Every structure is written in structure tokens, then in C-alpha cells.
Amino acid sequence: MSRQHTALSVNVNKVALVRNTRHLGIPSVTRAATLCLQAGAHGITVHPRPDQRHVRTGDVFELGELLKAWPDREYNIEGNPFHNLLEVARDVKARGLPLHQLTFVPDSQGQFTSDHGWAFPSDAQRLMPVIAEARALGARVSLFMDPEPAQMAAAKAVGADRVELYTEPYAAAWHTAERDAQLERYRAAAQAALDVGLGVNAGHDLNRDNLGAFVRTVPGVAEVSIGHALIADALEMGYAETVRAYLACM
Ligand SMILES: CC(=O)[C@@H](O)[C@H](O)COP(=O)(O)O
Ligand SMILES: NCC(=O)COP(=O)(O)O
């Protein structure tokens, strides 16, 4: 039986990070997204952090306008629903822009980068109303989660549609003897998610080396969102060749 297709969503945060060091508008975030979509990326991811250090609210709207012209591609907006994410999502919806998926990430304000998932039962009560609001806006809700099989039923119970498995521990183990043990953790977590009816996404520090083994070993990965390594590769190879290389890994 053939393996399920995994979508590649390109996170353009790091393009905005470089752009924000001057007031010249280059490199263009929308141009980067266009080139990635033209090369076959299945979607675009943004993580508009409250400190606006990379993708900013205006970028979210401009990318939404861009994605209107690509109706078969997905827009994934990540962030903390207890900070700015829902406000951004309400504005996206009010402007009639695509709002396909909201990925809830439990980052603190000004966090260096995402480094953990939601925890149950402690986060359950506060997540339920914000998940309900996001779904009422028409978005699929994905919860950023550590690869803990025992947590997946709780993620389903609070109303999530998917989980995004936080893959930094896997990526960090790639060149070590822990690689297979890490892969087994993610395989078991994904299976637990699938068993309770959740879709499975994955992301953080995935790259051209570690991506193939992940999607071949972990069952049912619907989408990977990749930013840091992919944009670093694009500095050397260009967006189009880089996206094609990541697609070939899958
Ligand atoms: C949730 C997640 O893993 C990504 O959004 C990652 O945090 C990218 O954010 P930065 O580009 O700010 O590191
Ligand atoms: N959700 C993960 C993401 O969007 C990108 O993470 P990274 O590849 O920048 O680590």
C-alpha cells in the first residue's frame, strides 16, 4: 500500500527576519512565498510573534491576499491563542482571507523559539474555548505537542483537529545513537493521535537530512512545516531548487 501524501508548508519567518533589519522591503516575504508555491510547496506557514521580530501582522494579511490566488494551497498561521493569535485570525477572517489552519503554540512572549508543546490536563480548561472560537472562524486547529502518546487523547478531547509533533528532539538526535529511539517515540505518538481520530502534523528543525526517515517511519504525517533549514538552504540553492529538494525527500 502506498504511503499517505505529506504536504510541505514553507515557514517564511526567516525571510521576514532578514527583511526587518532594513526599511527597504527586501527580501520580499510575498515573493519568497510565491516562488515556493510555484515550485510545488503545498502551503505557507507564518508565526507572527507578539514581538513582531519576523513575520508581522501586515505580512499575514499580504500572504493571505497572495494565497487567495492559490486556492488549492494551505495557509497555516501559528502562535499563542492567549497572546495575539486569535486577534490576528479574527482580522484575517474579517478581511475575507483564507484561514485554513491555526496551530496553537504555548510560547511565552518574546520566546527565543518554540521548545515545548501543550500539557494536559493542566492546559485543558483554558484551551477549550479558544479552540471553539478558532473552529467557529472556520479554521482547522492543530495543537503543538511533545511526542507523548498518553497526551493525544486529551488533545482530541479538548476539540483539536490535529496535533503538530514538536520535532526538535528528533532533529537533535539525528547524528547520535538516540536516533532510532527518538523515531520510535514519534511513531508511537503519531499512532496514538491517529487512533483517537487526530490528524498529524510535524515541525521544528526538520531538514533535508532528517525529513525522509521521519515521514517514512512516522505514520500518517499529513503536513510538515519547515522554515529555518529550508530558508538557509534557499540562500545557497534558491527557493525553487530548495523546495523541489525537500519535496524529493518526502
Ligand atoms: C512552532 C514552531 O516550531 C515554529 O513556529 C518555530 O517556532 C518557528 O519559529 P521561529 O522562526 O520564531 O523560531
Ligand atoms: N511549525 C514549525 C515551523 O513552522 C518551522 O519550524 P523550523 O523549521 O523553522 O524549525
mmCIF file of N, CA, C and O in Angstrom, residues 173-243:
data_model
loop_
_atom_site.group_PDB
_atom_site.id
_atom_site.type_symbol
_atom_site.label_atom_id
_atom_site.label_comp_id
_atom_site.label_asym_id
_atom_site.label_seq_id
_atom_site.Cartn_x
_atom_site.Cartn_y
_atom_site.Cartn_z
ATOM 1 N N ALA A 173 18.737 14.475 17.729
ATOM 2 C CA ALA A 173 19.275 13.114 17.882
ATOM 3 C C ALA A 173 19.751 12.517 16.565
ATOM 4 O O ALA A 173 20.295 11.405 16.553
ATOM 5 N N TRP A 174 19.570 13.240 15.480
ATOM 6 C CA TRP A 174 19.798 12.669 14.163
ATOM 7 C C TRP A 174 21.202 12.086 14.008
ATOM 8 O O TRP A 174 21.397 11.006 13.474
ATOM 9 N N HIS A 175 22.226 12.791 14.532
ATOM 10 C CA HIS A 175 23.600 12.321 14.369
ATOM 11 C C HIS A 175 24.085 11.543 15.586
ATOM 12 O O HIS A 175 25.284 11.430 15.809
ATOM 13 N N THR A 176 23.169 11.013 16.379
ATOM 14 C CA THR A 176 23.560 10.299 17.597
ATOM 15 C C THR A 176 22.971 8.887 17.596
ATOM 16 O O THR A 176 22.115 8.553 16.772
ATOM 17 N N ALA A 177 23.373 8.123 18.598
ATOM 18 C CA ALA A 177 22.858 6.759 18.742
ATOM 19 C C ALA A 177 21.395 6.751 19.181
ATOM 20 O O ALA A 177 20.763 5.699 19.198
ATOM 21 N N GLU A 178 20.875 7.919 19.541
ATOM 22 C CA GLU A 178 19.482 8.013 20.006
ATOM 23 C C GLU A 178 18.473 8.115 18.865
ATOM 24 O O GLU A 178 17.267 8.164 19.086
ATOM 25 N N ARG A 179 18.956 8.175 17.642
ATOM 26 C CA ARG A 179 18.062 8.453 16.514
ATOM 27 C C ARG A 179 16.886 7.459 16.444
ATOM 28 O O ARG A 179 15.728 7.864 16.351
ATOM 29 N N ASP A 180 17.188 6.181 16.511
ATOM 30 C CA ASP A 180 16.109 5.195 16.341
ATOM 31 C C ASP A 180 15.125 5.241 17.498
ATOM 32 O O ASP A 180 13.917 5.076 17.314
ATOM 33 N N ALA A 181 15.650 5.489 18.710
ATOM 34 C CA ALA A 181 14.754 5.581 19.872
ATOM 35 C C ALA A 181 13.829 6.787 19.728
ATOM 36 O O ALA A 181 12.634 6.731 20.064
ATOM 37 N N GLN A 182 14.383 7.881 19.216
ATOM 38 C CA GLN A 182 13.548 9.070 19.005
ATOM 39 C C GLN A 182 12.484 8.796 17.946
ATOM 40 O O GLN A 182 11.319 9.146 18.102
ATOM 41 N N LEU A 183 12.897 8.159 16.866
ATOM 42 C CA LEU A 183 11.919 7.850 15.815
ATOM 43 C C LEU A 183 10.783 6.996 16.367
ATOM 44 O O LEU A 183 9.616 7.199 16.033
ATOM 45 N N GLU A 184 11.128 6.067 17.237
ATOM 46 C CA GLU A 184 10.098 5.208 17.826
ATOM 47 C C GLU A 184 9.141 6.034 18.696
ATOM 48 O O GLU A 184 7.928 5.804 18.693
ATOM 49 N N ARG A 185 9.679 7.032 19.432
ATOM 50 C CA ARG A 185 8.795 7.917 20.221
ATOM 51 C C ARG A 185 7.769 8.602 19.327
ATOM 52 O O ARG A 185 6.586 8.679 19.636
ATOM 53 N N TYR A 186 8.246 9.131 18.209
ATOM 54 C CA TYR A 186 7.357 9.871 17.310
ATOM 55 C C TYR A 186 6.391 8.927 16.604
ATOM 56 O O TYR A 186 5.225 9.273 16.385
ATOM 57 N N ARG A 187 6.885 7.727 16.267
ATOM 58 C CA ARG A 187 5.989 6.752 15.635
ATOM 59 C C ARG A 187 4.834 6.433 16.585
ATOM 60 O O ARG A 187 3.660 6.441 16.199
ATOM 61 N N ALA A 188 5.167 6.193 17.857
ATOM 62 C CA ALA A 188 4.135 5.834 18.833
ATOM 63 C C ALA A 188 3.181 7.005 19.099
ATOM 64 O O ALA A 188 1.963 6.816 19.233
ATOM 65 N N ALA A 189 3.726 8.211 19.167
ATOM 66 C CA ALA A 189 2.861 9.384 19.414
ATOM 67 C C ALA A 189 1.915 9.610 18.243
ATOM 68 O O ALA A 189 0.727 9.894 18.429
ATOM 69 N N ALA A 190 2.433 9.477 17.034
ATOM 70 C CA ALA A 190 1.582 9.678 15.852
ATOM 71 C C ALA A 190 0.499 8.604 15.800
ATOM 72 O O ALA A 190 -0.664 8.904 15.494
ATOM 73 N N GLN A 191 0.874 7.375 16.095
ATOM 74 C CA GLN A 191 -0.128 6.302 16.053
ATOM 75 C C GLN A 191 -1.218 6.552 17.094
ATOM 76 O O GLN A 191 -2.410 6.351 16.823
ATOM 77 N N ALA A 192 -0.803 7.021 18.285
ATOM 78 C CA ALA A 192 -1.792 7.321 19.332
ATOM 79 C C ALA A 192 -2.731 8.436 18.877
ATOM 80 O O ALA A 192 -3.944 8.398 19.134
ATOM 81 N N ALA A 193 -2.180 9.430 18.195
ATOM 82 C CA ALA A 193 -3.015 10.520 17.677
ATOM 83 C C ALA A 193 -3.985 10.001 16.622
ATOM 84 O O ALA A 193 -5.186 10.301 16.659
ATOM 85 N N LEU A 194 -3.479 9.215 15.696
ATOM 86 C CA LEU A 194 -4.346 8.667 14.644
ATOM 87 C C LEU A 194 -5.440 7.792 15.257
ATOM 88 O O LEU A 194 -6.597 7.831 14.824
ATOM 89 N N ASP A 195 -5.078 7.047 16.283
ATOM 90 C CA ASP A 195 -6.041 6.116 16.903
ATOM 91 C C ASP A 195 -7.239 6.842 17.521
ATOM 92 O O ASP A 195 -8.325 6.265 17.620
ATOM 93 N N VAL A 196 -7.012 8.082 17.979
ATOM 94 C CA VAL A 196 -8.147 8.816 18.578
ATOM 95 C C VAL A 196 -8.797 9.763 17.569
ATOM 96 O O VAL A 196 -9.679 10.550 17.919
ATOM 97 N N GLY A 197 -8.354 9.712 16.315
ATOM 98 C CA GLY A 197 -9.012 10.493 15.275
ATOM 99 C C GLY A 197 -8.401 11.852 15.007
ATOM 100 O O GLY A 197 -9.038 12.691 14.352
ATOM 101 N N LEU A 198 -7.189 12.080 15.487
ATOM 102 C CA LEU A 198 -6.495 13.339 15.198
ATOM 103 C C LEU A 198 -5.662 13.209 13.929
ATOM 104 O O LEU A 198 -5.097 12.136 13.660
ATOM 105 N N GLY A 199 -5.551 14.289 13.176
ATOM 106 C CA GLY A 199 -4.561 14.355 12.120
ATOM 107 C C GLY A 199 -3.199 14.671 12.718
ATOM 108 O O GLY A 199 -3.098 15.168 13.844
ATOM 109 N N VAL A 200 -2.148 14.378 11.964
ATOM 110 C CA VAL A 200 -0.787 14.546 12.485
ATOM 111 C C VAL A 200 0.028 15.465 11.581
ATOM 112 O O VAL A 200 0.194 15.181 10.388
ATOM 113 N N ASN A 201 0.503 16.554 12.150
ATOM 114 C CA ASN A 201 1.488 17.420 11.507
ATOM 115 C C ASN A 201 2.794 17.298 12.283
ATOM 116 O O ASN A 201 2.826 16.721 13.378
ATOM 117 N N ALA A 202 3.848 17.879 11.738
ATOM 118 C CA ALA A 202 5.134 17.835 12.444
ATOM 119 C C ALA A 202 5.966 19.032 12.027
ATOM 120 O O ALA A 202 5.844 19.530 10.909
ATOM 121 N N GLY A 203 6.816 19.474 12.942
ATOM 122 C CA GLY A 203 7.712 20.560 12.588
ATOM 123 C C GLY A 203 8.629 20.985 13.704
ATOM 124 O O GLY A 203 8.341 20.759 14.878
ATOM 125 N N HIS A 204 9.687 21.568 13.328
ATOM 126 C CA HIS A 204 10.747 22.216 14.086
ATOM 127 C C HIS A 204 12.072 21.501 13.821
ATOM 128 O O HIS A 204 12.255 20.355 14.197
ATOM 129 N N ASP A 205 12.957 22.231 13.171
ATOM 130 C CA ASP A 205 14.309 21.756 12.843
ATOM 131 C C ASP A 205 14.332 20.549 11.911
ATOM 132 O O ASP A 205 15.330 19.828 11.865
ATOM 133 N N LEU A 206 13.245 20.340 11.185
ATOM 134 C CA LEU A 206 13.324 19.339 10.121
ATOM 135 C C LEU A 206 14.204 19.913 9.005
ATOM 136 O O LEU A 206 14.257 21.131 8.785
ATOM 137 N N ASN A 207 14.913 19.008 8.327
ATOM 138 C CA ASN A 207 15.817 19.470 7.271
ATOM 139 C C ASN A 207 15.975 18.362 6.226
ATOM 140 O O ASN A 207 15.368 17.303 6.334
ATOM 141 N N ARG A 208 16.810 18.622 5.216
ATOM 142 C CA ARG A 208 16.927 17.657 4.119
ATOM 143 C C ARG A 208 17.541 16.332 4.566
ATOM 144 O O ARG A 208 17.337 15.311 3.930
ATOM 145 N N ASP A 209 18.292 16.334 5.660
ATOM 146 C CA ASP A 209 18.867 15.078 6.149
ATOM 147 C C ASP A 209 17.839 14.243 6.897
ATOM 148 O O ASP A 209 17.725 13.043 6.705
ATOM 149 N N ASN A 210 17.104 14.894 7.804
ATOM 150 C CA ASN A 210 16.276 14.107 8.733
ATOM 151 C C ASN A 210 14.824 13.920 8.282
ATOM 152 O O ASN A 210 14.088 13.135 8.877
ATOM 153 N N LEU A 211 14.412 14.630 7.238
ATOM 154 C CA LEU A 211 12.996 14.621 6.845
ATOM 155 C C LEU A 211 12.533 13.272 6.277
ATOM 156 O O LEU A 211 11.466 12.766 6.635
ATOM 157 N N GLY A 212 13.327 12.686 5.411
ATOM 158 C CA GLY A 212 12.896 11.470 4.720
ATOM 159 C C GLY A 212 12.608 10.342 5.692
ATOM 160 O O GLY A 212 11.547 9.701 5.626
ATOM 161 N N ALA A 213 13.529 10.079 6.609
ATOM 162 C CA ALA A 213 13.335 8.990 7.582
ATOM 163 C C ALA A 213 12.111 9.264 8.439
ATOM 164 O O ALA A 213 11.369 8.342 8.797
ATOM 165 N N PHE A 214 11.885 10.540 8.752
ATOM 166 C CA PHE A 214 10.727 10.870 9.604
ATOM 167 C C PHE A 214 9.418 10.522 8.903
ATOM 168 O O PHE A 214 8.588 9.803 9.460
ATOM 169 N N VAL A 215 9.242 10.991 7.683
ATOM 170 C CA VAL A 215 7.944 10.757 7.028
ATOM 171 C C VAL A 215 7.778 9.304 6.588
ATOM 172 O O VAL A 215 6.651 8.831 6.440
ATOM 173 N N ARG A 216 8.897 8.580 6.417
ATOM 174 C CA ARG A 216 8.762 7.160 6.071
ATOM 175 C C ARG A 216 8.451 6.302 7.301
ATOM 176 O O ARG A 216 7.819 5.256 7.194
ATOM 177 N N THR A 217 8.873 6.761 8.491
ATOM 178 C CA THR A 217 8.740 5.944 9.704
ATOM 179 C C THR A 217 7.513 6.302 10.513
ATOM 180 O O THR A 217 6.877 5.437 11.122
ATOM 181 N N VAL A 218 7.195 7.580 10.571
ATOM 182 C CA VAL A 218 6.086 8.047 11.416
ATOM 183 C C VAL A 218 4.802 7.961 10.591
ATOM 184 O O VAL A 218 4.722 8.534 9.501
ATOM 185 N N PRO A 219 3.803 7.259 11.082
ATOM 186 C CA PRO A 219 2.610 7.037 10.249
ATOM 187 C C PRO A 219 1.739 8.281 10.110
ATOM 188 O O PRO A 219 1.587 9.063 11.044
ATOM 189 N N GLY A 220 1.172 8.437 8.915
ATOM 190 C CA GLY A 220 0.095 9.393 8.711
ATOM 191 C C GLY A 220 0.445 10.856 8.833
ATOM 192 O O GLY A 220 -0.420 11.666 9.179
ATOM 193 N N VAL A 221 1.701 11.241 8.551
ATOM 194 C CA VAL A 221 2.052 12.659 8.684
ATOM 195 C C VAL A 221 1.405 13.435 7.529
ATOM 196 O O VAL A 221 1.780 13.299 6.368
ATOM 197 N N ALA A 222 0.423 14.257 7.876
ATOM 198 C CA ALA A 222 -0.327 14.989 6.853
ATOM 199 C C ALA A 222 0.456 16.187 6.340
ATOM 200 O O ALA A 222 0.337 16.570 5.172
ATOM 201 N N GLU A 223 1.249 16.802 7.228
ATOM 202 C CA GLU A 223 1.921 18.053 6.839
ATOM 203 C C GLU A 223 3.178 18.244 7.674
ATOM 204 O O GLU A 223 3.166 17.985 8.879
ATOM 205 N N VAL A 224 4.232 18.695 7.034
ATOM 206 C CA VAL A 224 5.398 19.201 7.764
ATOM 207 C C VAL A 224 5.521 20.689 7.456
ATOM 208 O O VAL A 224 5.321 21.110 6.312
ATOM 209 N N SER A 225 5.802 21.478 8.486
ATOM 210 C CA SER A 225 6.093 22.900 8.269
ATOM 211 C C SER A 225 7.576 23.097 8.552
ATOM 212 O O SER A 225 8.078 22.694 9.601
ATOM 213 N N ILE A 226 8.252 23.694 7.583
ATOM 214 C CA ILE A 226 9.715 23.797 7.669
ATOM 215 C C ILE A 226 10.129 25.214 7.302
ATOM 216 O O ILE A 226 9.715 25.745 6.262
ATOM 217 N N GLY A 227 10.932 25.815 8.166
ATOM 218 C CA GLY A 227 11.362 27.180 7.929
ATOM 219 C C GLY A 227 12.864 27.358 7.989
ATOM 220 O O GLY A 227 13.514 27.582 6.972
ATOM 221 N N HIS A 228 13.416 27.227 9.165
ATOM 222 C CA HIS A 228 14.801 27.650 9.379
ATOM 223 C C HIS A 228 15.773 26.987 8.393
ATOM 224 O O HIS A 228 16.510 27.672 7.682
ATOM 225 N N ALA A 229 15.754 25.650 8.355
ATOM 226 C CA ALA A 229 16.717 24.951 7.497
ATOM 227 C C ALA A 229 16.404 25.189 6.017
ATOM 228 O O ALA A 229 17.333 25.337 5.200
ATOM 229 N N LEU A 230 15.133 25.241 5.689
ATOM 230 C CA LEU A 230 14.756 25.402 4.281
ATOM 231 C C LEU A 230 15.187 26.782 3.761
ATOM 232 O O LEU A 230 15.737 26.903 2.655
ATOM 233 N N ILE A 231 14.968 27.803 4.556
ATOM 234 C CA ILE A 231 15.371 29.143 4.106
ATOM 235 C C ILE A 231 16.903 29.246 4.068
ATOM 236 O O ILE A 231 17.473 29.881 3.171
ATOM 237 N N ALA A 232 17.575 28.573 5.019
ATOM 238 C CA ALA A 232 19.048 28.551 4.969
ATOM 239 C C ALA A 232 19.513 27.870 3.676
ATOM 240 O O ALA A 232 20.439 28.356 3.008
ATOM 241 N N ASP A 233 18.895 26.773 3.319
ATOM 242 C CA ASP A 233 19.256 26.109 2.055
ATOM 243 C C ASP A 233 18.974 27.011 0.859
ATOM 244 O O ASP A 233 19.734 27.031 -0.111
ATOM 245 N N ALA A 234 17.862 27.753 0.950
ATOM 246 C CA ALA A 234 17.488 28.612 -0.185
ATOM 247 C C ALA A 234 18.499 29.730 -0.406
ATOM 248 O O ALA A 234 18.657 30.216 -1.537
ATOM 249 N N LEU A 235 19.206 30.136 0.638
ATOM 250 C CA LEU A 235 20.248 31.155 0.465
ATOM 251 C C LEU A 235 21.334 30.643 -0.479
ATOM 252 O O LEU A 235 21.973 31.414 -1.190
ATOM 253 N N GLU A 236 21.540 29.327 -0.461
ATOM 254 C CA GLU A 236 22.568 28.753 -1.328
ATOM 255 C C GLU A 236 21.992 28.269 -2.657
ATOM 256 O O GLU A 236 22.638 28.400 -3.700
ATOM 257 N N MET A 237 20.803 27.701 -2.616
ATOM 258 C CA MET A 237 20.280 26.988 -3.791
ATOM 259 C C MET A 237 19.160 27.732 -4.500
ATOM 260 O O MET A 237 18.763 27.331 -5.606
ATOM 261 N N GLY A 238 18.618 28.755 -3.873
ATOM 262 C CA GLY A 238 17.431 29.419 -4.425
ATOM 263 C C GLY A 238 16.173 28.723 -3.925
ATOM 264 O O GLY A 238 16.197 27.547 -3.562
ATOM 265 N N TYR A 239 15.064 29.488 -3.896
ATOM 266 C CA TYR A 239 13.822 28.928 -3.351
ATOM 267 C C TYR A 239 13.331 27.717 -4.153
ATOM 268 O O TYR A 239 12.936 26.694 -3.589
ATOM 269 N N ALA A 240 13.319 27.832 -5.470
ATOM 270 C CA ALA A 240 12.691 26.785 -6.286
ATOM 271 C C ALA A 240 13.437 25.463 -6.149
ATOM 272 O O ALA A 240 12.839 24.418 -5.873
ATOM 273 N N GLU A 241 14.768 25.501 -6.308
ATOM 274 C CA GLU A 241 15.527 24.248 -6.213
ATOM 275 C C GLU A 241 15.405 23.662 -4.806
ATOM 276 O O GLU A 241 15.306 22.447 -4.621
ATOM 277 N N THR A 242 15.382 24.539 -3.807
ATOM 278 C CA THR A 242 15.286 24.061 -2.424
ATOM 279 C C THR A 242 13.949 23.377 -2.170
ATOM 280 O O THR A 242 13.902 22.278 -1.596
ATOM 281 N N VAL A 243 12.871 23.998 -2.583
ATOM 282 C CA VAL A 243 11.550 23.368 -2.367
ATOM 283 C C VAL A 243 11.494 22.033 -3.088
ATOM 284 O O VAL A 243 11.026 21.027 -2.534
#
